[in-house]
Amino acid sequence: MKRRVFVVLVVALSPFVMKAGTHFLPSIKHTYIDNPTTVQQSDTIVADLEDLEAMIGDSVLHEDTVYYGPVRPKGFNGLRFILDRRHRYSGDNFVNKSFLDHTYLDFGGGITNYLPNDHFRYTPFANFHVGFGKDLSPMSSVRLQLTGGWGFVKEANLLTSKTTYQSFGAHVDYLFNFTNYMLGYRPERRLTVSGVAGLGLQSSKLSATDGSIITSYATTSAMSYDARFGLQFRVSTSPHAAFAVEPFIRLATRKQDLVEGTKFNSLDFGYGANLSYIWYFWPEVSKKNDLGDFMKKFEEDERMFQEKYAKKHWRRPMFFDYSIGPAYFNKTNLSMGNSIGYTANAYFGWWLSPVLGVRSGIHITNADWADNSKVPSHGPLRTKSLLGVRGMALDLLFNPFGFNRNFNWDNKVGVNLLAGYEFGRMRVVNEEHNHYVKSNYVSYRVGTQLWMKLTNDLRLNVEPSYAFIEQYQGFDQRKQYEELAIKLGLTMLFRDKPSREKFNLDSIGVVNRYSQLSGFFLGGGLGWNTTVRTWRYSTGASPLLKNGTLFAGYNLNAYHGIRLNGEYLTDPIWVENSGHTATKKHLMENVLVSLDYQLNLLNAIAGYNPYRRWNTYIYGGPSLAMGSAGTDFALNFGGMLTYNITPSLALFYSHTVYRMPKERYITTQVYKDEGTFVNSLNVGLMYNVNHTFKEMQKMLTCDYTQQPLSFEYSIGPVWYTNLPISVGSSMGYTANA
């Protein structure tokens, strides 16, 4: 142990007691050289302290009666063990030929918090950022970001307030890559750690301050400057995509949090963390010609180069998500089990790599939230009031099993984790159901998507999710809700043309094709529907079967078709009787006839496969609504999932949304601000003829000399028996054609 301490001290002190010469390397623009072009003498650097100790002799100078320091080795030159730039791995050559080389898009979100003050508190702010960055060298990068923040205020008694804090700003950051500095430049390395330092400016303001005491302690708007420092932990998931976690601290000029300071407290202090998705416009992999020091450390198959990446097609598919299922709300006037409703969702997204994905789309919910049990004059009839949610969501997806250079997108099962943000409009009907509040909301979502492959590029998924919802306008106090949903849905992956399966259709007979290329189809089924409501009576049950549908159409080719659809819809509502002591059922009936354009969505995004049993369709068009409420024009849009039992016979599930005029129903129980909306779900059977017009014409063509057509006509007298009159008196005539 004493020897190790001695060696460390010698190495540390030797630069201060000895003279050294330095040999500078030539500089080449845009290129970092792995090895020096000339070396004055052979390098005698040793690997570690064990080798260093081995070089030190066992004998040392005899004890000196004057020198009382540690013993000193004989003939040891510590200068030979200084680790200067020549003795570090520089890694691959860093080549920067164009503007897009080493340039990336950076976007994501996070959380920021400020130190509390004595008068009120902020909730943690949600951050959003988007920007561009550029790697200038293996170690140095610059980044420009636009940032935004959103949060709420809690007053001194910690009561929630409708006052909101909003910010918008810009930051310029410098990043230094510690990993590349210490271990050398290797662009496909999984994990890198960088230091971050930057400057920025920010505009902040408070909204919805009417009647709030917050303005007594804070200004309503201000401009501020700040410096932030942090670390970036970046994980590479493909040559294009990475994600990063950045904890940071922020020092800002006064009033960034809009609170006045004192002469002893002249700076604002913030802290938080961001999650970023990073997308490089050009793949971050080296060419074999630029391979540097690492050729000594890695086998050929352990590295990835541009040559291999270019030959192997790496899929980064876009995708479409659809899901529907029950939703439950917490923090309402009802228990969570009694606040049941439904949620429907549709998203469009993109997998940046097998690990990272992003999606955005529509989220709709309609659910019970309160009853009239606490209304003094509610009488014997119990009612439930509903809330409606309609918003745009942005989710980040993470596949923990995607860290694979040869990831198989057609795996049988998988799991995705998701987290996101949502903004939209919310309508809440009061307990007396004579008034409602319509306001904005924000939501923070997390969930899991468990999926199973039905066929290549088509997945069945179950998605349990949790959402924290803040409704922040229209109430004297801010309202918070929690939504728990379990959704069942489908995911369809886009497949570009180079990676689509190829088939010789001339060699595959029509009778062997499970997926129809062109021809007639017809189908029918039964199902259930629901109308978007505002309130309802608690009495009365809704039947399971409430509608039936019949449709027929023609597929022009593997993608496009037309269809004629007829659907009968019934939806009972319960109304008071004349004595206001009980309810009775009132049936809302409609017959809708629709002429729709139909698209085979799976064929369009993944290519035609004649052996595919599963197919998905979307359709939409005008409708004619007929019923007791009269005749009106309407619109419809929907989708259908089919599974072919045989080449001609298929099972189907369909979801159709009808939009009818606002005044289709006179009851106040139906939501009708933007129209009357009905969701119709059906299951049934569909038959595919699998023949075109010309093929059917040939099938009906025959040799009329062998099978002649004929026309017959006849007329004559007729008599009837078993009549009150005689047979002769019952004489008449008959005519036939």
XYZ file of C-alpha atoms in Angstrom:
737
model
C 0.000 0.000 0.000
C 2.844 2.398 0.877
C 4.454 1.662 -2.464
C 1.234 2.516 -4.349
C 0.896 5.831 -2.512
C 4.524 6.564 -3.274
C 4.082 5.833 -6.985
C 1.021 8.071 -7.246
C 2.864 10.950 -5.564
C 5.846 10.556 -7.869
C 3.687 10.620 -10.990
C 1.734 13.631 -9.744
C 4.791 15.706 -8.790
C 7.116 14.845 -11.645
C 5.801 17.521 -14.084
C 6.774 20.230 -11.584
C 10.371 19.136 -11.099
C 11.403 18.097 -14.601
C 11.573 19.752 -17.954
C 9.664 18.377 -20.947
C 9.426 19.047 -24.662
C 6.201 18.912 -26.674
C 5.679 17.780 -30.254
C 2.627 19.367 -31.920
C 0.500 17.478 -34.444
C -0.401 18.939 -37.815
C -3.956 20.337 -38.058
C -6.279 19.243 -40.849
C -9.573 21.069 -41.277
C -12.702 19.063 -40.374
C -10.701 15.873 -39.748
C -9.449 14.474 -36.459
C -6.415 12.219 -37.037
C -6.229 8.971 -35.064
C -2.442 8.705 -34.925
C 0.320 11.325 -35.177
C 2.061 11.546 -38.541
C 5.475 11.565 -36.881
C 6.721 10.430 -33.505
C 10.093 11.591 -32.251
C 10.794 8.361 -30.427
C 9.083 5.125 -29.603
C 6.307 5.463 -27.042
C 7.118 3.710 -23.813
C 3.872 4.412 -22.002
C 2.775 1.571 -19.737
C -0.753 0.345 -19.292
C -1.364 0.886 -15.589
C 0.193 1.285 -12.172
C 1.013 -2.420 -11.918
C 3.415 -2.074 -14.864
C 4.738 1.112 -13.361
C 5.502 -0.596 -10.089
C 7.244 -3.430 -11.909
C 9.669 -0.930 -13.450
C 10.634 0.489 -10.064
C 13.531 -1.336 -8.496
C 13.279 -2.902 -5.100
C 16.319 -0.951 -3.944
C 15.909 2.683 -3.058
C 18.210 5.354 -1.755
C 19.480 4.782 1.739
C 17.869 6.815 4.439
C 19.110 10.365 4.502
C 19.576 11.966 7.873
C 18.488 15.277 6.366
C 15.585 14.212 4.048
C 12.536 12.922 5.892
C 10.118 12.558 2.951
C 8.962 9.304 1.266
C 11.623 7.012 -0.111
C 12.656 7.743 -3.711
C 13.391 5.224 -6.512
C 16.686 5.245 -8.324
C 16.733 6.114 -12.031
C 12.952 6.759 -12.372
C 11.699 9.322 -14.932
C 8.033 10.214 -14.210
C 7.750 12.233 -17.438
C 7.388 9.017 -19.401
C 4.025 8.347 -17.728
C 2.198 11.633 -18.363
C -1.009 10.961 -20.362
C -1.096 13.759 -22.900
C -3.229 13.853 -26.038
C -1.026 11.351 -27.862
C -1.806 8.699 -25.291
C -5.622 8.832 -25.440
C -7.823 6.985 -27.873
C -9.084 9.484 -30.422
C -11.325 6.838 -31.953
C -12.723 7.119 -35.466
C -12.006 10.013 -37.778
C -14.628 12.747 -37.407
C -15.600 13.777 -40.952
C -17.840 16.784 -41.530
C -18.522 17.233 -45.250
C -21.941 18.927 -45.357
C -24.287 20.971 -43.205
C -26.528 17.987 -42.426
C -23.614 15.865 -41.227
C -23.868 15.583 -37.420
C -26.937 17.879 -37.393
C -29.976 16.814 -35.399
C -33.508 17.722 -34.380
C -34.141 17.791 -30.648
C -37.638 17.792 -29.103
C -39.261 16.699 -25.863
C -40.538 17.825 -22.507
C -39.808 17.873 -18.823
C -40.454 19.460 -15.450
C -39.126 22.673 -13.876
C -39.565 23.901 -10.324
C -38.634 27.161 -8.600
C -37.729 27.746 -4.978
C -40.849 28.590 -2.928
C -41.665 32.046 -1.583
C -43.558 33.110 1.534
C -46.851 34.014 -0.142
C -47.857 31.327 -2.637
C -46.529 28.278 -4.443
C -46.247 27.132 -8.031
C -46.999 23.614 -9.107
C -44.154 21.958 -11.054
C -44.154 23.418 -14.568
C -44.472 21.241 -17.631
C -41.727 22.102 -20.156
C -41.771 21.655 -23.905
C -38.850 22.270 -26.215
C -37.893 21.891 -29.853
C -34.619 22.838 -31.484
C -31.647 21.967 -33.639
C -28.125 20.957 -32.735
C -24.789 20.469 -34.463
C -21.794 18.368 -33.422
C -18.751 20.496 -34.249
C -16.236 17.865 -33.156
C -16.233 14.612 -31.197
C -16.307 16.651 -28.008
C -18.058 19.945 -28.810
C -21.674 20.593 -29.829
C -23.960 23.607 -29.972
C -27.743 23.606 -29.670
C -30.517 26.166 -30.194
C -33.881 25.507 -28.530
C -37.270 27.175 -28.333
C -38.877 26.445 -24.977
C -42.286 26.795 -23.382
C -43.661 26.183 -19.911
C -47.048 25.801 -18.282
C -48.046 25.586 -14.634
C -50.556 26.542 -11.976
C -50.594 28.489 -8.732
C -51.417 27.410 -5.200
C -52.281 30.189 -2.768
C -50.891 30.523 0.751
C -53.495 28.135 2.184
C -52.515 25.656 -0.574
C -55.941 25.946 -2.198
C -55.834 25.456 -5.928
C -56.304 28.513 -8.089
C -57.318 29.010 -11.694
C -54.364 31.400 -12.173
C -51.869 29.938 -14.635
C -48.191 30.607 -15.318
C -46.988 30.565 -18.929
C -43.528 31.084 -20.366
C -41.870 31.169 -23.759
C -38.172 31.518 -24.466
C -35.034 30.514 -26.342
C -31.741 28.960 -25.244
C -28.302 28.470 -26.776
C -26.305 25.633 -25.216
C -22.777 24.308 -25.464
C -22.290 20.575 -24.858
C -18.983 18.888 -24.087
C -18.895 15.110 -24.577
C -16.939 13.615 -21.668
C -17.302 10.072 -23.004
C -15.690 10.840 -26.358
C -12.942 12.809 -24.609
C -12.021 9.933 -22.319
C -12.789 6.885 -24.483
C -12.491 8.162 -28.046
C -15.004 8.978 -30.767
C -17.291 6.064 -31.631
C -20.635 7.354 -33.006
C -22.707 4.196 -32.440
C -21.737 3.935 -28.756
C -24.854 3.236 -26.678
C -24.337 5.680 -23.794
C -22.566 9.029 -23.762
C -22.391 11.632 -21.017
C -22.007 15.334 -21.789
C -21.843 18.518 -19.798
C -24.311 21.265 -20.745
C -23.955 25.013 -20.241
C -26.094 27.652 -21.891
C -27.693 31.071 -21.895
C -31.282 32.004 -22.587
C -34.043 34.552 -22.347
C -37.635 33.979 -21.288
C -40.926 35.845 -21.309
C -43.273 34.912 -18.445
C -46.832 35.910 -17.605
C -49.773 35.077 -15.345
C -53.240 34.465 -16.780
C -56.708 34.285 -15.206
C -55.727 36.612 -12.350
C -59.157 38.220 -11.778
C -59.986 38.122 -8.073
C -56.707 36.406 -7.212
C -54.466 37.553 -4.366
C -51.430 36.444 -6.376
C -51.127 39.859 -8.030
C -50.399 41.387 -4.608
C -47.106 39.509 -4.504
C -46.151 38.950 -8.147
C -46.069 40.896 -11.391
C -48.285 39.660 -14.218
C -45.513 39.588 -16.855
C -41.755 40.024 -17.150
C -38.718 39.349 -19.332
C -35.710 37.588 -17.802
C -32.316 36.107 -18.679
C -30.862 32.910 -17.343
C -27.903 30.550 -17.397
C -28.427 26.826 -17.047
C -26.012 24.018 -16.290
C -26.539 20.303 -16.361
C -25.613 16.880 -17.634
C -26.920 14.989 -20.634
C -27.175 11.202 -20.489
C -27.804 10.158 -24.081
C -28.680 6.636 -25.233
C -28.284 5.784 -28.920
C -31.029 3.496 -30.267
C -30.139 3.540 -33.981
C -27.796 5.441 -36.339
C -30.504 8.124 -36.579
C -32.321 8.208 -33.226
C -31.403 8.662 -29.579
C -33.052 9.780 -26.385
C -31.520 11.839 -23.603
C -32.243 12.681 -19.978
C -30.958 16.088 -18.834
C -31.080 17.113 -15.164
C -30.285 20.830 -14.855
C -30.180 23.866 -12.615
C -31.026 27.397 -13.725
C -29.828 30.763 -12.427
C -32.013 33.604 -13.690
C -32.390 37.322 -13.259
C -35.124 38.439 -10.921
C -38.787 38.088 -11.957
C -38.391 34.935 -14.000
C -40.827 33.462 -11.485
C -42.587 36.895 -11.445
C -41.904 37.389 -7.721
C -40.137 40.510 -6.458
C -36.784 39.875 -4.816
C -34.706 41.698 -2.239
C -31.191 43.044 -2.281
C -30.136 39.827 -0.520
C -31.966 37.642 -3.029
C -31.259 38.970 -6.501
C -31.433 35.719 -8.511
C -34.119 33.173 -9.246
C -33.115 29.551 -8.847
C -34.802 26.763 -10.789
C -34.138 23.079 -11.210
C -35.619 20.164 -13.115
C -35.065 17.566 -15.796
C -35.888 17.174 -19.485
C -36.461 14.130 -21.662
C -35.462 14.625 -25.306
C -35.860 12.686 -28.504
C -32.948 13.278 -30.879
C -33.110 12.662 -34.630
C -29.958 12.935 -36.779
C -30.636 13.878 -40.392
C -27.700 11.751 -41.556
C -26.857 8.391 -39.949
C -24.269 8.627 -37.199
C -22.016 5.741 -38.239
C -18.470 5.810 -39.550
C -17.190 4.530 -42.860
C -14.641 1.737 -42.802
C -12.045 4.099 -44.279
C -12.468 6.318 -41.217
C -11.967 3.494 -38.743
C -9.480 4.592 -36.111
C -7.979 3.210 -32.930
C -10.966 1.002 -32.228
C -9.985 -1.431 -34.962
C -7.659 -2.872 -32.331
C -10.401 -3.340 -29.749
C -13.442 -4.637 -31.640
C -14.118 -7.599 -33.862
C -15.540 -6.794 -37.286
C -19.095 -7.879 -36.394
C -19.127 -5.751 -33.250
C -19.004 -2.469 -35.118
C -21.533 -0.944 -37.497
C -20.466 1.100 -40.520
C -22.253 3.137 -43.153
C -21.577 0.483 -45.772
C -23.498 -2.156 -43.827
C -26.211 0.260 -42.747
C -26.811 1.275 -46.369
C -27.125 -2.328 -47.570
C -29.414 -3.565 -44.815
C -32.816 -1.924 -44.902
C -33.582 -0.513 -41.471
C -37.317 0.030 -41.085
C -38.552 3.123 -39.289
C -42.262 2.611 -39.935
C -45.021 5.105 -39.505
C -48.130 3.641 -37.909
C -51.823 4.179 -37.225
C -53.432 3.373 -33.855
C -57.122 2.878 -33.078
C -58.564 1.916 -29.694
C -61.819 1.947 -27.741
C -62.749 0.830 -24.253
C -64.170 1.664 -20.824
C -62.969 4.680 -18.844
C -63.291 5.403 -15.122
C -62.892 8.776 -13.397
C -61.573 9.522 -9.926
C -61.906 12.734 -7.865
C -65.528 13.165 -8.955
C -68.761 13.261 -6.940
C -69.192 9.541 -7.654
C -67.084 6.599 -6.641
C -64.630 5.445 -9.279
C -66.651 2.302 -9.960
C -69.804 4.346 -10.666
C -68.121 6.922 -12.919
C -67.856 4.556 -15.856
C -67.932 5.788 -19.441
C -66.182 5.045 -22.694
C -63.158 6.397 -24.526
C -62.282 6.296 -28.231
C -58.863 7.155 -29.675
C -57.167 7.463 -33.054
C -53.451 8.280 -33.500
C -50.895 8.649 -36.253
C -47.277 8.041 -35.322
C -43.723 7.241 -36.359
C -41.153 4.845 -34.939
C -37.859 6.751 -35.086
C -36.056 3.515 -34.219
C -37.031 0.121 -32.798
C -36.826 1.723 -29.343
C -38.296 5.214 -29.758
C -41.639 6.249 -31.192
C -43.914 9.278 -31.163
C -47.637 9.549 -31.904
C -50.311 12.239 -31.957
C -54.057 12.053 -32.319
C -57.567 12.479 -30.935
C -58.829 11.340 -27.540
C -62.585 11.390 -26.754
C -64.307 10.400 -23.495
C -67.921 10.520 -22.251
C -68.523 9.377 -18.657
C -70.646 9.871 -15.522
C -69.212 12.194 -12.898
C -72.048 13.264 -10.520
C -75.640 12.502 -9.480
C -78.428 14.634 -8.014
C -78.537 12.958 -4.602
C -77.319 16.161 -2.912
C -79.739 18.462 -4.727
C -82.414 19.497 -2.155
C -85.341 19.405 -4.602
C -84.338 16.454 -6.739
C -87.437 14.411 -5.813
C -87.611 10.630 -6.019
C -85.959 10.387 -9.454
C -82.203 9.928 -9.546
C -80.125 11.296 -12.425
C -76.471 11.229 -13.398
C -74.582 14.098 -15.017
C -71.873 13.407 -17.567
C -68.600 15.013 -18.530
C -67.150 15.027 -22.013
C -63.473 15.213 -22.960
C -62.154 15.974 -26.429
C -58.473 16.707 -26.942
C -55.270 16.345 -28.938
C -52.622 14.109 -27.403
C -48.879 13.773 -27.988
C -47.279 10.569 -26.680
C -43.686 9.357 -26.556
C -43.343 5.574 -26.919
C -40.513 3.427 -25.620
C -39.908 -0.223 -26.563
C -37.577 -1.732 -23.924
C -36.921 -4.766 -26.146
C -35.874 -2.759 -29.200
C -32.147 -2.511 -28.433
C -31.319 -4.920 -31.212
C -29.381 -4.200 -34.375
C -31.532 -6.714 -36.278
C -34.891 -5.990 -34.651
C -37.791 -7.989 -36.112
C -40.871 -5.800 -36.611
C -42.937 -8.958 -37.147
C -42.395 -10.376 -33.655
C -45.357 -12.265 -32.234
C -45.745 -10.245 -29.015
C -44.314 -7.087 -27.495
C -44.774 -4.247 -25.048
C -44.436 -0.467 -25.366
C -44.298 2.091 -22.563
C -45.814 5.516 -23.183
C -45.940 8.956 -21.597
C -47.536 12.054 -23.018
C -49.337 15.349 -22.791
C -52.826 16.345 -23.870
C -54.639 19.627 -24.427
C -58.306 20.081 -25.253
C -61.821 21.103 -24.284
C -63.907 19.667 -21.471
C -67.637 19.957 -20.804
C -69.043 19.228 -17.331
C -72.813 19.225 -16.685
C -73.903 20.265 -13.182
C -75.874 18.073 -10.786
C -79.175 19.785 -11.602
C -78.341 19.228 -15.316
C -79.655 22.721 -16.109
C -76.242 24.235 -16.755
C -72.796 23.158 -17.892
C -69.263 24.511 -17.828
C -67.155 24.313 -20.971
C -63.458 24.955 -20.457
C -59.917 24.013 -21.430
C -57.905 21.272 -19.792
C -54.411 19.821 -19.795
C -53.565 16.214 -19.079
C -50.437 14.198 -18.310
C -50.627 10.564 -19.408
C -48.726 7.348 -18.777
C -49.538 3.835 -19.865
C -48.509 0.516 -21.318
C -49.339 -1.007 -24.676
C -49.331 -4.818 -24.778
C -49.579 -6.112 -28.337
C -49.878 -9.367 -30.250
C -49.310 -9.851 -33.972
C -52.396 -10.774 -36.003
C -50.468 -10.726 -39.256
C -47.402 -8.881 -40.529
C -47.887 -5.125 -39.967
C -51.152 -5.592 -38.022
C -51.233 -5.837 -34.222
C -53.952 -6.315 -31.641
C -53.176 -4.291 -28.520
C -54.461 -3.785 -24.991
C -53.599 -0.367 -23.552
C -54.174 0.387 -19.866
C -53.500 4.073 -19.182
C -53.666 6.676 -16.432
C -54.201 10.403 -16.994
C -54.069 13.314 -14.552
C -56.429 16.037 -15.820
C -56.462 19.704 -14.806
C -59.476 21.798 -15.821
C -58.352 25.384 -15.488
C -60.956 27.839 -16.780
C -64.563 28.519 -15.933
C -64.520 27.458 -12.265
C -63.883 29.635 -9.244
C -61.352 27.009 -8.287
C -59.356 24.726 -10.506
C -60.692 21.155 -10.851
C -58.601 18.016 -11.034
C -59.619 14.564 -12.240
C -57.971 11.213 -12.820
C -58.868 8.956 -15.729
C -58.156 5.231 -15.772
C -58.886 3.510 -19.084
C -58.433 0.031 -20.520
C -58.556 0.187 -24.310
C -58.624 -2.548 -26.917
C -57.366 -1.577 -30.348
C -55.332 -2.117 -33.475
C -51.965 -0.886 -34.724
C -51.092 -0.859 -38.425
C -47.455 -0.413 -39.488
C -46.537 1.262 -42.758
C -44.214 -0.743 -45.003
C -42.382 1.136 -47.766
C -42.143 -0.356 -51.238
C -38.566 -1.759 -51.044
C -39.505 -3.921 -48.048
C -42.934 -5.091 -49.231
C -43.555 -8.722 -50.111
C -43.669 -9.504 -53.832
C -46.125 -11.988 -55.392
C -46.698 -13.304 -58.901
C -50.477 -12.914 -59.012
C -50.764 -14.679 -62.370
C -49.688 -17.917 -60.692
C -52.169 -17.585 -57.796
C -55.724 -18.551 -58.643
C -58.684 -16.502 -57.454
C -59.971 -19.396 -55.354
C -56.685 -19.411 -53.415
C -56.684 -15.686 -52.568
C -57.876 -14.836 -49.078
C -57.498 -11.114 -49.736
C -59.825 -9.827 -52.421
C -58.140 -7.999 -55.285
C -61.356 -6.776 -56.922
C -64.981 -7.781 -57.056
C -68.309 -7.559 -55.268
C -68.896 -7.969 -51.547
C -71.941 -7.926 -49.275
C -72.442 -8.328 -45.548
C -74.669 -7.922 -42.559
C -74.461 -7.843 -38.786
C -75.876 -6.769 -35.440
C -74.496 -4.511 -32.756
C -74.712 -1.806 -30.135
C -74.658 1.991 -30.303
C -74.485 4.969 -28.010
C -75.369 8.621 -28.447
C -73.139 11.239 -26.822
C -75.067 12.367 -23.715
C -75.063 15.253 -21.237
C -77.124 13.593 -18.473
C -79.390 10.587 -17.961
C -81.765 8.942 -15.519
C -80.224 6.280 -13.307
C -83.163 3.931 -13.820
C -83.488 1.748 -16.879
C -80.980 -0.520 -18.551
C -79.659 -0.286 -22.085
C -80.052 -3.473 -24.188
C -77.015 -5.149 -25.687
C -78.408 -5.371 -29.239
C -79.629 -2.024 -30.504
C -78.851 -1.927 -34.232
C -78.496 -3.952 -37.407
C -76.632 -3.235 -40.633
C -76.598 -4.437 -44.249
C -74.084 -3.333 -46.866
C -72.905 -4.176 -50.351
C -70.184 -2.778 -52.566
C -67.551 -3.262 -55.203
C -63.750 -3.220 -54.851
C -62.281 -1.477 -57.892
C -58.779 -2.794 -57.097
C -56.692 -3.784 -54.093
C -57.095 -0.316 -52.538
C -60.248 1.529 -53.619
C -63.906 0.617 -53.469
C -67.449 1.941 -53.087
C -70.164 0.694 -50.754
C -73.855 1.235 -50.052
C -74.770 0.795 -46.401
C -78.092 0.692 -44.584
C -78.296 0.692 -40.784
C -81.170 0.633 -38.320
C -80.355 2.315 -34.984
C -82.391 2.341 -31.771
C -81.312 4.034 -28.545
C -83.708 4.210 -25.570
C -83.793 7.193 -23.226
C -85.825 7.416 -20.050
C -88.206 10.322 -19.452
C -90.510 11.299 -16.591
C -94.124 10.228 -16.600
C -96.942 12.721 -16.195
C -96.865 12.485 -12.409
C -93.079 13.057 -12.150
C -92.845 10.006 -9.889
C -91.409 7.432 -12.302
C -89.752 7.110 -15.676
C -90.800 5.531 -18.920
C -88.817 4.450 -21.953
C -88.714 6.578 -25.083
C -87.125 4.941 -28.133
C -85.023 7.030 -30.517
C -85.120 5.272 -33.905
C -83.230 6.030 -37.106
C -82.659 4.379 -40.459
C -79.485 5.640 -42.137
C -78.617 4.956 -45.768
C -75.010 5.834 -46.695
C -73.024 5.940 -49.918
C -69.336 5.670 -49.002
C -65.880 5.579 -50.473
C -63.918 2.660 -49.013
C -60.136 2.267 -48.719
C -58.350 -0.987 -47.883
C -56.021 0.614 -45.366
C -53.749 -2.364 -44.737
C -53.154 -2.916 -48.465
C -52.457 0.800 -48.915
C -49.853 1.065 -46.163
C -48.282 -2.427 -46.188
C -48.861 -3.761 -49.703
C -51.217 -6.361 -51.159
C -50.780 -9.936 -49.941
C -53.177 -12.487 -51.497
C -52.640 -14.909 -48.599
C -53.429 -12.369 -45.867
C -56.544 -13.347 -43.901
C -56.759 -10.092 -41.895
C -57.710 -6.800 -43.535
C -58.640 -3.318 -42.375
C -60.802 -0.748 -44.144
C -61.810 2.855 -43.582
C -64.834 4.452 -45.215
C -66.845 7.646 -45.179
C -69.436 9.643 -47.052
C -72.902 11.251 -46.951
C -75.884 9.631 -45.252
C -79.647 10.068 -45.291
C -81.203 9.814 -41.814
C -84.878 8.793 -41.677
C -87.069 8.209 -38.652
C -89.661 9.633 -36.301
C -87.650 12.864 -36.128
C -87.982 13.350 -39.897
C -85.548 13.060 -42.781
C -82.176 14.827 -42.652
C -78.808 14.705 -44.330
C -75.969 13.334 -42.211
C -72.317 12.319 -42.465
C -70.564 9.106 -41.518
C -67.005 7.896 -41.058
C -65.814 4.520 -39.852
C -63.518 1.548 -40.023
C -63.811 -2.218 -40.385
C -61.632 -5.191 -39.408
C -62.175 -8.472 -41.296
C -60.890 -12.027 -40.934
C -61.342 -14.456 -43.824
C -62.482 -17.908 -42.736
C -62.421 -18.986 -46.380
C -61.404 -17.067 -49.518
C -65.049 -15.947 -49.837
C -66.440 -15.777 -46.284
C -65.171 -13.373 -43.618
C -66.035 -12.202 -40.113
C -66.089 -8.438 -39.553
C -66.130 -5.837 -36.789
C -67.021 -2.237 -37.656
C -67.132 1.094 -35.827
C -69.085 3.881 -37.521
C -69.576 7.446 -36.274
C -72.661 9.292 -37.546
C -73.028 13.046 -37.333
C -76.675 14.153 -37.581
C -78.135 17.690 -37.288
C -78.190 19.451 -33.920
C -81.961 19.351 -33.529
C -82.382 15.708 -34.481
C -83.640 15.038 -30.944
C -85.551 17.505 -28.768
C -84.389 16.053 -25.442
C -81.740 17.850 -23.377
C -80.152 14.512 -22.483
C -78.345 14.434 -25.842
C -75.227 16.535 -26.486
C -75.751 18.558 -29.660
C -73.576 21.694 -29.676
C -71.644 20.573 -32.772
C -74.295 18.104 -33.917
C -75.770 14.822 -32.740
C -73.104 12.108 -32.654
C -73.787 8.367 -32.551
C -71.149 5.621 -32.226
C -72.273 2.337 -33.792
C -70.425 -0.979 -33.276
C -71.357 -4.078 -35.295
C -70.129 -7.645 -35.793
C -71.241 -9.966 -38.571
C -70.423 -11.876 -41.755
C -69.228 -10.635 -45.143
C -69.219 -12.555 -48.414
C -66.703 -11.743 -51.177
C -67.630 -12.660 -54.739
C -63.974 -12.333 -55.823
C -64.873 -11.683 -59.460
C -64.798 -8.545 -61.584
C -67.602 -7.341 -63.879
C -65.987 -9.006 -66.889
C -65.443 -12.281 -65.042
C -69.065 -12.353 -63.904
C -70.212 -11.546 -67.440
C -68.264 -14.559 -68.702
C -69.794 -16.722 -65.993
C -73.296 -15.715 -67.125
C -72.515 -16.193 -70.824
C -73.850 -19.444 -72.357
C -74.580 -21.158 -75.747
C -78.164 -20.214 -76.485
C -78.471 -22.948 -79.148
C -78.054 -25.469 -76.349
C -79.632 -23.399 -73.591
C -82.181 -21.157 -75.345
C -84.028 -18.394 -73.585
C -87.835 -18.570 -73.733
C -90.922 -16.409 -73.215
C -94.371 -17.777 -72.371
C -97.841 -16.218 -72.329
C -101.200 -17.817 -71.517
C -104.810 -16.908 -70.699
C -107.921 -18.969 -69.954
C -110.869 -19.730 -67.684
C -110.521 -20.763 -64.041
C -112.915 -22.403 -61.500
C -112.650 -22.647 -57.698
C -113.843 -25.289 -55.304
C -114.694 -25.167 -51.599
C -116.657 -21.956 -52.049
C -120.197 -21.155 -50.776
C -121.319 -21.225 -54.430
C -121.134 -24.039 -56.911
C -118.040 -24.710 -59.010
C -119.797 -23.657 -62.176
C -120.844 -20.373 -60.659
C -117.231 -19.599 -59.592
C -116.004 -19.280 -63.157
C -113.430 -16.602 -63.902
C -110.230 -16.140 -65.919
C -106.499 -16.315 -65.448
C -103.627 -14.597 -67.288
C -99.950 -15.557 -67.096
C -96.641 -14.357 -68.540
